[in-house]
PDB file of C-alpha atoms in Angstrom:
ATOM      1  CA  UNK S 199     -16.318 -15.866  -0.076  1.00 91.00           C
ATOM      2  CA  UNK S 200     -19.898 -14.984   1.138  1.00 93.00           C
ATOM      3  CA  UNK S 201     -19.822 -10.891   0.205  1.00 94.00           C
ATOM      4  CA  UNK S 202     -23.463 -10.687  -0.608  1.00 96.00           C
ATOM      5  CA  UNK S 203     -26.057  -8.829  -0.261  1.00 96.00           C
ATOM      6  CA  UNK S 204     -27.731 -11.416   1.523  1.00 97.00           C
ATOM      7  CA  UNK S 205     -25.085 -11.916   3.802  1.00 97.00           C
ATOM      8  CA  UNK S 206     -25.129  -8.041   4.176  1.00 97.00           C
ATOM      9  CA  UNK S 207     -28.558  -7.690   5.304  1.00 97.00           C
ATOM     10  CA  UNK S 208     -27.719 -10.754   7.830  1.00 97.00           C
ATOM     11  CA  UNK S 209     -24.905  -8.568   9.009  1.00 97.00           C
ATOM     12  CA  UNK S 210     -26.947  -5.431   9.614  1.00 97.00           C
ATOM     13  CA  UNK S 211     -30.202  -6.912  11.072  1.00 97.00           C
ATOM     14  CA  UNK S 212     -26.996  -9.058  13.768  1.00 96.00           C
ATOM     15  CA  UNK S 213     -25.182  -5.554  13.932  1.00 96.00           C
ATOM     16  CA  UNK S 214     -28.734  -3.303  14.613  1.00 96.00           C
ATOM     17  CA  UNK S 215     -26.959  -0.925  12.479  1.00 96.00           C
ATOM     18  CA  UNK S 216     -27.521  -0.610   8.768  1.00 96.00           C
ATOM     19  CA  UNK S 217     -24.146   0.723   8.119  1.00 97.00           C
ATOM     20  CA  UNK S 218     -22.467  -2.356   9.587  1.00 97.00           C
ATOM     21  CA  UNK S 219     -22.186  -3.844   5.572  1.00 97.00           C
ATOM     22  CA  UNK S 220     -20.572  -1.122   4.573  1.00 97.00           C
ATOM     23  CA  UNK S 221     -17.854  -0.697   7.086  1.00 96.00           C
ATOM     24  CA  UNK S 222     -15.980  -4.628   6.060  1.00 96.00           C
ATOM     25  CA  UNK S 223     -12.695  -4.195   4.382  1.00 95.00           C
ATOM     26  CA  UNK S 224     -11.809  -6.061   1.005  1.00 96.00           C
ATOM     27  CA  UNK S 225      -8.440  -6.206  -0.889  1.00 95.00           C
ATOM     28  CA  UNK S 226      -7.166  -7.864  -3.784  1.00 96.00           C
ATOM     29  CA  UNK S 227      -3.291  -7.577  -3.231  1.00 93.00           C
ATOM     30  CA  UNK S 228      -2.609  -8.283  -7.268  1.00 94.00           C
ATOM     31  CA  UNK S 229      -5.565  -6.724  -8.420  1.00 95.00           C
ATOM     32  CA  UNK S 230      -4.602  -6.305 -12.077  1.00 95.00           C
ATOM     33  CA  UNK S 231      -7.267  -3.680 -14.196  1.00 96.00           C
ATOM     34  CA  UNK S 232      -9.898  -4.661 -10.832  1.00 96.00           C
ATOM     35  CA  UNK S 233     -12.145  -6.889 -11.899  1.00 96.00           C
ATOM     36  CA  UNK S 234     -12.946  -8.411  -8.544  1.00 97.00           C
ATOM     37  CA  UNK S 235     -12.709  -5.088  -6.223  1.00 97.00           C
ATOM     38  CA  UNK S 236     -15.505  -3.387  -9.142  1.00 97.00           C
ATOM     39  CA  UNK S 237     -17.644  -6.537  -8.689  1.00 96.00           C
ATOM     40  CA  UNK S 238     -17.060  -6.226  -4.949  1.00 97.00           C
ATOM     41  CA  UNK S 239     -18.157  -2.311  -5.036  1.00 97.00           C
ATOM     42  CA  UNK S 240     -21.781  -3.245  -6.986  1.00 97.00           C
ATOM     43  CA  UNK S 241     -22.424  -5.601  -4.041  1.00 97.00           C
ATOM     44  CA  UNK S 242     -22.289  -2.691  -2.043  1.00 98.00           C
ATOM     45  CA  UNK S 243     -23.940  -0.398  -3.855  1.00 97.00           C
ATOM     46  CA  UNK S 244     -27.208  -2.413  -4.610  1.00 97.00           C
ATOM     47  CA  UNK S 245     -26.983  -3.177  -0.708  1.00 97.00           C
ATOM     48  CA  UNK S 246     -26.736   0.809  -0.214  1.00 97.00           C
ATOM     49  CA  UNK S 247     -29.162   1.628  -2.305  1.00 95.00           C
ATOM     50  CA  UNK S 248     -31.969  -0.206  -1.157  1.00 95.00           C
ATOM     51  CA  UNK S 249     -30.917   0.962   2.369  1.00 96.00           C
ATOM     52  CA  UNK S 250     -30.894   4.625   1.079  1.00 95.00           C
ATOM     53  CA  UNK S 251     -27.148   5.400   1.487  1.00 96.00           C
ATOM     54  CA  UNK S 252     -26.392   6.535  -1.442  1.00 95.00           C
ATOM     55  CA  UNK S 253     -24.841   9.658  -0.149  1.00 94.00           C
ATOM     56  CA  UNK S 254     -22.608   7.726   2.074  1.00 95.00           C
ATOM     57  CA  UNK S 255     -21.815   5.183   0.068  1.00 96.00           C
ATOM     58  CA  UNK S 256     -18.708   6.586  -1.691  1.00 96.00           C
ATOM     59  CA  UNK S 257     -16.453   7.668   1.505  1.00 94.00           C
ATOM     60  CA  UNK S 258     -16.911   4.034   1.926  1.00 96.00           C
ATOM     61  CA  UNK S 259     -16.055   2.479  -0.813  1.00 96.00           C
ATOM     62  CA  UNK S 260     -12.688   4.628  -1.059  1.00 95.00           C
ATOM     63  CA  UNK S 261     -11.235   3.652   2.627  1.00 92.00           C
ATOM     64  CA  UNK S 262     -12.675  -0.110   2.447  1.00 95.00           C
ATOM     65  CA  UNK S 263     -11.736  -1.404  -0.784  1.00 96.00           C
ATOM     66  CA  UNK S 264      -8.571  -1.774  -1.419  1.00 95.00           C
ATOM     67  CA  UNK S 265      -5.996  -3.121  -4.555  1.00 95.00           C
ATOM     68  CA  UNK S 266      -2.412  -3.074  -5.234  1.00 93.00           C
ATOM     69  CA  UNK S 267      -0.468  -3.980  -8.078  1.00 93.00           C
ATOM     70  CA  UNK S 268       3.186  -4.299  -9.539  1.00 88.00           C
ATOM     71  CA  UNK S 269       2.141  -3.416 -13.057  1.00 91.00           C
ATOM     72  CA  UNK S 270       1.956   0.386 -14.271  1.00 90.00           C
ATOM     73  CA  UNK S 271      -0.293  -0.279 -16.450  1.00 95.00           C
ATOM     74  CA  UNK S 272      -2.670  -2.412 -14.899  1.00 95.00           C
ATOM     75  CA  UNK S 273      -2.730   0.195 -12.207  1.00 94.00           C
ATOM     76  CA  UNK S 274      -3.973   3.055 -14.173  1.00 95.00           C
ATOM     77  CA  UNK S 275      -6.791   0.351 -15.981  1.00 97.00           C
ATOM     78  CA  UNK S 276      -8.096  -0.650 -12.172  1.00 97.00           C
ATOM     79  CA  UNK S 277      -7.627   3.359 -11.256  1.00 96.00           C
ATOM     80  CA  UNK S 278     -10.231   3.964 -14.461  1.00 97.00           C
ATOM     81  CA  UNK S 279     -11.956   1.722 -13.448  1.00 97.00           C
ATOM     82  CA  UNK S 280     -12.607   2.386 -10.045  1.00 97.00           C
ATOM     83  CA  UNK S 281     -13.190   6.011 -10.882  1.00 96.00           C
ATOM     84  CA  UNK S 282     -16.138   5.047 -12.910  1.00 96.00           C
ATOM     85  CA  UNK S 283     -17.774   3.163 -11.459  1.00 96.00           C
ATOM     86  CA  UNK S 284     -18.513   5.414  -8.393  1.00 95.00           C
ATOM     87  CA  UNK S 285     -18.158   9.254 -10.470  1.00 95.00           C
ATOM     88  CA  UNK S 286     -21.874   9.747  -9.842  1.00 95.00           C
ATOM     89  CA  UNK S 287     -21.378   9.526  -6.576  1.00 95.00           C
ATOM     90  CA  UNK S 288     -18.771  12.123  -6.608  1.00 92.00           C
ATOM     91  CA  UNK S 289     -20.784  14.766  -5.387  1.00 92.00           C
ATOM     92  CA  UNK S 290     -21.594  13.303  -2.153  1.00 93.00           C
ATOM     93  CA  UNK S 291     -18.203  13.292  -1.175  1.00 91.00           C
ATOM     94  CA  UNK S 292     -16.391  15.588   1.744  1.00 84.00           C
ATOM     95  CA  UNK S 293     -12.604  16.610   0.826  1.00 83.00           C
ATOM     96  CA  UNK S 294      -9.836  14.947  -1.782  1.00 84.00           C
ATOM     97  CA  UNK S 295     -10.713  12.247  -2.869  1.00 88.00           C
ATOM     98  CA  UNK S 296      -7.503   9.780  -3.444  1.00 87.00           C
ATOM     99  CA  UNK S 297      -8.240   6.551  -5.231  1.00 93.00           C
ATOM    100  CA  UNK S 298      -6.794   3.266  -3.229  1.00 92.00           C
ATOM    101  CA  UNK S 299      -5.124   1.368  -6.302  1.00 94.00           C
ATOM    102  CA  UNK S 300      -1.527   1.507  -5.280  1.00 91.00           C
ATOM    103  CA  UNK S 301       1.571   0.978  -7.345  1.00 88.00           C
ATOM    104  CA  UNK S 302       3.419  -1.626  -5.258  1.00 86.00           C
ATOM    105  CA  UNK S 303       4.999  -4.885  -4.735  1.00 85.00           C
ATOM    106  CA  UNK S 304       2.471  -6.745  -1.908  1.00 83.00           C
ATOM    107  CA  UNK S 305       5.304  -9.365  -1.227  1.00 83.00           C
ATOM    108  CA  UNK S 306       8.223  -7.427  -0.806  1.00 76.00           C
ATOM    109  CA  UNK S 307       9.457  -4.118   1.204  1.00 72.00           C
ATOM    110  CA  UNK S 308      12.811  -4.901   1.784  1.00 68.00           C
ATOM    111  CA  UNK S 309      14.799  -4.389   4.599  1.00 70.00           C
ATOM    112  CA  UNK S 310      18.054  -3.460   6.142  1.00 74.00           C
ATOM    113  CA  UNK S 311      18.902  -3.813   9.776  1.00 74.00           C
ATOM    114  CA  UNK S 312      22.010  -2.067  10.999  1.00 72.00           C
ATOM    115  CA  UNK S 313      23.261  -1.100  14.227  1.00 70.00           C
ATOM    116  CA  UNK S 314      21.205   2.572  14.188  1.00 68.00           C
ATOM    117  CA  UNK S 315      18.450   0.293  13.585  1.00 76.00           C
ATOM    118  CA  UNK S 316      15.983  -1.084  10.807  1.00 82.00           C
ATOM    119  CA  UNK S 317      15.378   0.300   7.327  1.00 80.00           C
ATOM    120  CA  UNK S 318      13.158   0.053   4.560  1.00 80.00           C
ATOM    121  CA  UNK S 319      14.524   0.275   1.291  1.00 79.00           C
ATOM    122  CA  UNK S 320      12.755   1.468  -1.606  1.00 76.00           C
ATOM    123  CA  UNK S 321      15.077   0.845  -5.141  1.00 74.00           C
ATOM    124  CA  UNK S 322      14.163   3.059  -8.113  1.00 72.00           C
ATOM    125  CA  UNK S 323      16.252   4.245 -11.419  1.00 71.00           C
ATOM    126  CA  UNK S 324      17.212   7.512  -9.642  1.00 73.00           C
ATOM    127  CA  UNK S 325      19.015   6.092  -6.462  1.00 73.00           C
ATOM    128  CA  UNK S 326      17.548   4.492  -3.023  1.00 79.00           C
ATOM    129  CA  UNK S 327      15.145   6.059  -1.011  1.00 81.00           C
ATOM    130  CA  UNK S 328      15.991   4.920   2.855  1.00 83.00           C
ATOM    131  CA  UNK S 329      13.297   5.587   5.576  1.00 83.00           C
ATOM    132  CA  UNK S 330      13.268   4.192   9.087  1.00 84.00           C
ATOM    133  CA  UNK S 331      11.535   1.111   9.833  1.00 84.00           C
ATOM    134  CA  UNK S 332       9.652   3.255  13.275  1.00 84.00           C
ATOM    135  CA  UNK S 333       8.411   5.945  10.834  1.00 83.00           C
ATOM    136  CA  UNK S 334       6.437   3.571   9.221  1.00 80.00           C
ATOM    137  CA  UNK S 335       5.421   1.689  12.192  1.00 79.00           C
ATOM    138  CA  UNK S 336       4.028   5.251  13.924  1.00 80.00           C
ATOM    139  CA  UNK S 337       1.991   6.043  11.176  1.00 79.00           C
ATOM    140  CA  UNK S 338       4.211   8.978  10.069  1.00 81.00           C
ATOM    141  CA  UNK S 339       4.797   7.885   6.487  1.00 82.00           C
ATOM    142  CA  UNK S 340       2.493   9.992   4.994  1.00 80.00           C
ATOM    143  CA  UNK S 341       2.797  13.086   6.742  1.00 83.00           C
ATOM    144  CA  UNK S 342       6.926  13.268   6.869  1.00 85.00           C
ATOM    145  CA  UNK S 343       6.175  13.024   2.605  1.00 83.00           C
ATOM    146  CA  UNK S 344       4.335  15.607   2.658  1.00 84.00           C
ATOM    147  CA  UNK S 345       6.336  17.283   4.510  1.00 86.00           C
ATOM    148  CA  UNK S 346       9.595  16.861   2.558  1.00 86.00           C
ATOM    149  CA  UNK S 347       7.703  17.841  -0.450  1.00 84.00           C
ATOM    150  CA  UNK S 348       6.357  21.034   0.890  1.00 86.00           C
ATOM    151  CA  UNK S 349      10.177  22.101   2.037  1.00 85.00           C
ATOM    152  CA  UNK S 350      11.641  20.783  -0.902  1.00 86.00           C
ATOM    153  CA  UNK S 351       9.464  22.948  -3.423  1.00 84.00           C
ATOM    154  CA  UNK S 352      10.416  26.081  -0.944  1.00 84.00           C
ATOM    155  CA  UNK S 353      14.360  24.908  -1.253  1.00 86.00           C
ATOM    156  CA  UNK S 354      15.341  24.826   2.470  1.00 85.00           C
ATOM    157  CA  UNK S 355      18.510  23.914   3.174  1.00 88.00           C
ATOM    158  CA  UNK S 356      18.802  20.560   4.681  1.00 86.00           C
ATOM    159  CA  UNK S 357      19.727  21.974   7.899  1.00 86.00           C
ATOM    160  CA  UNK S 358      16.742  24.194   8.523  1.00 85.00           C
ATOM    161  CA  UNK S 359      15.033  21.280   7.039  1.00 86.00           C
ATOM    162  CA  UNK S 360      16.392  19.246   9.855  1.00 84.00           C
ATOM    163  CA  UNK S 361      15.273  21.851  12.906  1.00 81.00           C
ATOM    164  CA  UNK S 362      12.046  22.076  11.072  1.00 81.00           C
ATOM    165  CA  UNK S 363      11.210  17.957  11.250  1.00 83.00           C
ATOM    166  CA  UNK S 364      12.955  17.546  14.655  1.00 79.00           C
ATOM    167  CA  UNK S 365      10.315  19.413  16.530  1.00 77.00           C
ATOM    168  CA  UNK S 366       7.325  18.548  14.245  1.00 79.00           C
ATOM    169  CA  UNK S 367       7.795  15.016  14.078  1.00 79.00           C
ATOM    170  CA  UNK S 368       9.462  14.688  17.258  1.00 79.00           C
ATOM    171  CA  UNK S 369      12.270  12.521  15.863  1.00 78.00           C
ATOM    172  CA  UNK S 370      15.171  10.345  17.766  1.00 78.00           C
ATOM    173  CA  UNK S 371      19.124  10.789  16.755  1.00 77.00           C
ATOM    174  CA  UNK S 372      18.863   8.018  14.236  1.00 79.00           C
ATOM    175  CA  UNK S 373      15.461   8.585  12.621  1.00 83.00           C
ATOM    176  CA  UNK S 374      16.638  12.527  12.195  1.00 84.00           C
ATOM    177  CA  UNK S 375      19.904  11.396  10.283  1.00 84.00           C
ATOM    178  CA  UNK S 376      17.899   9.198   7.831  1.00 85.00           C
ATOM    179  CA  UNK S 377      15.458  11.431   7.421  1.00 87.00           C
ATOM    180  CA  UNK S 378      18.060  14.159   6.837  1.00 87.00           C
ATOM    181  CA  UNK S 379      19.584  12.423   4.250  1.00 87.00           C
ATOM    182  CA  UNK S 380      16.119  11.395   2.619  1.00 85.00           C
ATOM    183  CA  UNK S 381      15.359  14.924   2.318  1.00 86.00           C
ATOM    184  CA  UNK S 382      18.947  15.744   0.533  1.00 88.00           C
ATOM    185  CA  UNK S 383      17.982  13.000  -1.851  1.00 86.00           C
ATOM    186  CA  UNK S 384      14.743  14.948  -2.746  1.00 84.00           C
ATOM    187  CA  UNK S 385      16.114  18.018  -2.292  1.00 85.00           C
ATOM    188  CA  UNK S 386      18.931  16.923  -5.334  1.00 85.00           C
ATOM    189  CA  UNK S 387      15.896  15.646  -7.981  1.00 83.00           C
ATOM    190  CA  UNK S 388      14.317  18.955  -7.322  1.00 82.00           C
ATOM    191  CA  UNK S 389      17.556  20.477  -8.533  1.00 82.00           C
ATOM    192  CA  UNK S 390      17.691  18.416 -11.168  1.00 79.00           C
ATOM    193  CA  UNK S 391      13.640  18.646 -12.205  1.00 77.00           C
ATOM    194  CA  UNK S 392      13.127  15.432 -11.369  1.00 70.00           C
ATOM    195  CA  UNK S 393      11.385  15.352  -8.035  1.00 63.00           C
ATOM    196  CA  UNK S 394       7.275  15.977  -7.901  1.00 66.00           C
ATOM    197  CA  UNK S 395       6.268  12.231  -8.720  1.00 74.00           C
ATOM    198  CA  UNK S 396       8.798  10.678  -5.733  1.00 75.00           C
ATOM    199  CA  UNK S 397       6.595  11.381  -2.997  1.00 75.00           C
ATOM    200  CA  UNK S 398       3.623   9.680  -4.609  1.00 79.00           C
ATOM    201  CA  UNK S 399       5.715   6.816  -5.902  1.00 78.00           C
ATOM    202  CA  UNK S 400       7.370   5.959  -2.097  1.00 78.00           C
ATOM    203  CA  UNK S 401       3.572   6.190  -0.620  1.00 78.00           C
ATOM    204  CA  UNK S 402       1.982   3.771  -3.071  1.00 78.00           C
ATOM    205  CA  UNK S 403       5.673   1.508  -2.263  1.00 78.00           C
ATOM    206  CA  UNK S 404       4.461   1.702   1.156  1.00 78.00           C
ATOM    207  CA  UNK S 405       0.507   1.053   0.916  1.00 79.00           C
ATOM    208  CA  UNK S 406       0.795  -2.386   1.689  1.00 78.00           C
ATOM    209  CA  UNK S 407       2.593  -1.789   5.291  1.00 75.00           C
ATOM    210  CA  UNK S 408       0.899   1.347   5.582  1.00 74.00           C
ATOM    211  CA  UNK S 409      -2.687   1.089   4.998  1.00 75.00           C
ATOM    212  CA  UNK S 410      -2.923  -1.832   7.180  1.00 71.00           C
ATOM    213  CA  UNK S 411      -1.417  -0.164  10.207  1.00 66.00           C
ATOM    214  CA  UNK S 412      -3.289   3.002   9.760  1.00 67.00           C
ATOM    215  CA  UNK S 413      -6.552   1.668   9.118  1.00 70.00           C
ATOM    216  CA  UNK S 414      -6.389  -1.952  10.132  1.00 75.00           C
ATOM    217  CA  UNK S 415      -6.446  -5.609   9.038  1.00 85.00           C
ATOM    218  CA  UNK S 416      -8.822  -6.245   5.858  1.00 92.00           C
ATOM    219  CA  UNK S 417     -12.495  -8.596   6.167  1.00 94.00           C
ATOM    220  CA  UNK S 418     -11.783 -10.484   2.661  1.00 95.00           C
ATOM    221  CA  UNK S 419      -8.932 -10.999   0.341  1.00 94.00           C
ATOM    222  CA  UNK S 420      -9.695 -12.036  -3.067  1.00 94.00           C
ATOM    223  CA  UNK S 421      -8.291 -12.208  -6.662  1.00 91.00           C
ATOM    224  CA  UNK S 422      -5.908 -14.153  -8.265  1.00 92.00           C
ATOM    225  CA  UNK S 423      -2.144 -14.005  -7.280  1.00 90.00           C
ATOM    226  CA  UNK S 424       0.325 -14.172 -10.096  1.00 89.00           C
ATOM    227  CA  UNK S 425       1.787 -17.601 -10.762  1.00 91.00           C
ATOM    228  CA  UNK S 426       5.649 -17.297 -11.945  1.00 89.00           C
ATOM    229  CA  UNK S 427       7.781 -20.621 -10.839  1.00 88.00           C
ATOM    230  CA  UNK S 428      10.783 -20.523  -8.705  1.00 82.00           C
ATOM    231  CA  UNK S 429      13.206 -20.791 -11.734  1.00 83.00           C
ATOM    232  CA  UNK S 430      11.579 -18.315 -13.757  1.00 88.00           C
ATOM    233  CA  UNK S 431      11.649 -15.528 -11.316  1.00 85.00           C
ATOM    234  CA  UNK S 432      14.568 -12.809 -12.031  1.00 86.00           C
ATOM    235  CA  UNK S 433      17.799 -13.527  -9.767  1.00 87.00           C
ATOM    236  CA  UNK S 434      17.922 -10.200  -8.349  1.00 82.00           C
ATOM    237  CA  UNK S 435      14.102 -10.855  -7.312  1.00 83.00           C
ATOM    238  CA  UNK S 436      14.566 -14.079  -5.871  1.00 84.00           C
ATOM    239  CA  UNK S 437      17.509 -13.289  -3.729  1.00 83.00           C
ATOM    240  CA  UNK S 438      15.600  -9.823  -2.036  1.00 80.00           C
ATOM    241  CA  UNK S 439      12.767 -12.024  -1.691  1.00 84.00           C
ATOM    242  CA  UNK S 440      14.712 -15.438  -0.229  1.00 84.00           C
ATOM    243  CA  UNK S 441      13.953 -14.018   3.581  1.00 82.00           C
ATOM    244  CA  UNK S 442      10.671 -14.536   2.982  1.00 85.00           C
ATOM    245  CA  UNK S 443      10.601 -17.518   0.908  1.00 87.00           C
ATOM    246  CA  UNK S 444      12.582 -19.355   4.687  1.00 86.00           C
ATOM    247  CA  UNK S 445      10.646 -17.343   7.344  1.00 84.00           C
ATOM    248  CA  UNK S 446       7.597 -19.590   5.534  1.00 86.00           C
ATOM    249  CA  UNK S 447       9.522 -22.809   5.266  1.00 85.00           C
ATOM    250  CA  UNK S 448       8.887 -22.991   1.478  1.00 83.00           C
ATOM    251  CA  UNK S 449      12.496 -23.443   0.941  1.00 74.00           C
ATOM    252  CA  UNK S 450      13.529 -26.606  -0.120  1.00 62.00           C
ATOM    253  CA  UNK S 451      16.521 -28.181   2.009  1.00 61.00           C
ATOM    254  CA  UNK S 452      18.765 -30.433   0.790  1.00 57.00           C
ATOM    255  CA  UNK S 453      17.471 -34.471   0.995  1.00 54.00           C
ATOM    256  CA  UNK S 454      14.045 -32.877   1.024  1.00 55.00           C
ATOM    257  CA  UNK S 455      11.064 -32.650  -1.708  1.00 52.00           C
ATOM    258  CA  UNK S 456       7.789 -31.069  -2.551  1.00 51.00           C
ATOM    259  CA  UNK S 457       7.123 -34.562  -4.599  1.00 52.00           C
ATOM    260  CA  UNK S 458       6.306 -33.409  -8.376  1.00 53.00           C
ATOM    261  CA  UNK S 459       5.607 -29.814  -7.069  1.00 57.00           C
ATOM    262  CA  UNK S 460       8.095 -26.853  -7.795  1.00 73.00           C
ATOM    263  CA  UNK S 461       7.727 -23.830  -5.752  1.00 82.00           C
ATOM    264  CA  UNK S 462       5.770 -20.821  -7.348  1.00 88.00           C
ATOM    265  CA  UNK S 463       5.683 -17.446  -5.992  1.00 90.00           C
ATOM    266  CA  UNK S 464       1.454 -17.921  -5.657  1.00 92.00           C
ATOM    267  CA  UNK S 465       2.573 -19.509  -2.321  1.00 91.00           C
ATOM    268  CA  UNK S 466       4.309 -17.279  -1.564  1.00 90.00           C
ATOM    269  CA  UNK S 467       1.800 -14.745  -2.225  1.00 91.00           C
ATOM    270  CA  UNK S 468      -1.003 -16.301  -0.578  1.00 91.00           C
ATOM    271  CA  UNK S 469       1.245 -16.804   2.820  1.00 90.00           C
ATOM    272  CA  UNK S 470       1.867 -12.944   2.756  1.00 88.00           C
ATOM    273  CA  UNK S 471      -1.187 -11.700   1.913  1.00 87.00           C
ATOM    274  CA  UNK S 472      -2.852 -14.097   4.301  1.00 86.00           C
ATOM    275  CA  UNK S 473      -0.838 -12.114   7.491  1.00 82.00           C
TER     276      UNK S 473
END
């Protein structure tokens, strides 16, 4: 795809700025342990230091380069991975540090549109967690989570919660209600002992809508998307997904053919992640 360190220098010497390189945004949206975002990160750094930015280098590398994955476990390898290969350069760095290897699904965030408006729908072993479509879209993902968790561990009642949120968020009728009844949701695993890993499990659900709308659109996309045919895809999966599947045209109507192809969800994949 042309991420070199040639084409970095090109970029810099174009830009007049030598921290031009560092500023393009890569993302592998099945990223498995990270193979190809840890490659991506020693292209930068051998571009970094021979431009002496070592000390910058790291804020960089953890807003710019990007993965998400479906698998636990390849989460946590690609996490690891990540976090060693820029720990020396740990001490440069301002504030938290957050590593950006999400837990999620880059295809599919589904959806439900009613007449209070449009929801996202995140479906986990505990229940559904339902948060308006505008939340996300304004950017206020991350700090409404936080702020459920902080009045969750304190045990407000839901309706203080709901005076509370109404004037910091500055919500409408509609958002307020769903939110309300988010925060009863949390509120009931806290009860129950079950509720500190929620908040961190909806925001990495998110990342893929998220990041992009917070940040912006990414310079490169590269890895390998996982290749699973049509018939071999769980029902349950292919129905939440068949929106998508249309909206692309890669549904096959009757009288017509893909000749000796069958649909695989790499297609799909590569449609999404393309937008």
């Amino acid at each position: 795809v042309g991420l070199t360190v040639e084409y970095f220098e090109k970029l810099a010497k174009e830009k007049g700025d030598s921290l031009a390189p560092l500023n393009l945004r890569v993302l592998d949206p099945a990223c498995g342990s990270g193979t190809f975002l840890i490659l991506a990160m020693k292209r930068f750094r051998d571009y970094a230091e021979e431009h002496y930015l070592r000390d910058v280098l790291a804020d960089y590398l953890l807003r710019n380069i990007v993965g998400f994955d479906l698998n636990p476990l390849a989460v946590l390898a690609a996490r690891t991975n990540f976090l060693l290969a820029i720990a020396d350069l740990f001490p440069y760095v301002k504030g938290s540090i957050e590593i950006p290897i999400y837990l999620a699904d880059s295809l599919l965030v589904e959806a439900l549109t009613t007449l209070t408006g449009t929801t996202y729908i995140i479906r986990t072993y505990v229940g559904d967690f339902r948060i308006p479509k505008s939340i996300v879209e304004r950017g206020l993902l991350g700090e409404l989570l936080e702020i459920i968790d902080r009045y969750v561990r304190l045990r407000y009642k839901a309706q203080d919660f709901e005076q509370m949120i109404k004037n910091e968020l500055k919500l409408d009728g509609n958002e307020l209600q769903s939110i309300k009844n988010l925060y009863i949701t949390f509120l009931n695993l806290e009860k129950d002992g079950k509720n500190h890993v929620w908040t961190s499990i909806i925001k990495n659900s998110f990342a893929p809508l998220t990041i992009v709308s917070s940040i912006g659109k990414f310079d490169y996309i590269v890895g390998n998307p996982p290749w699973i045919n049509w018939g071999n895809l769980p029902e349950e999966y292919r129905n939440r997904s068949k929106r998508l599947w249309e909206s692309y045209g890669l549904i096959i109507r009757k009288g017509k053919s893909l000749g000796k192809a069958s649909r695989d969800i790499a297609m799909l994949f590569s449609y999404v992640s393309i937008d």
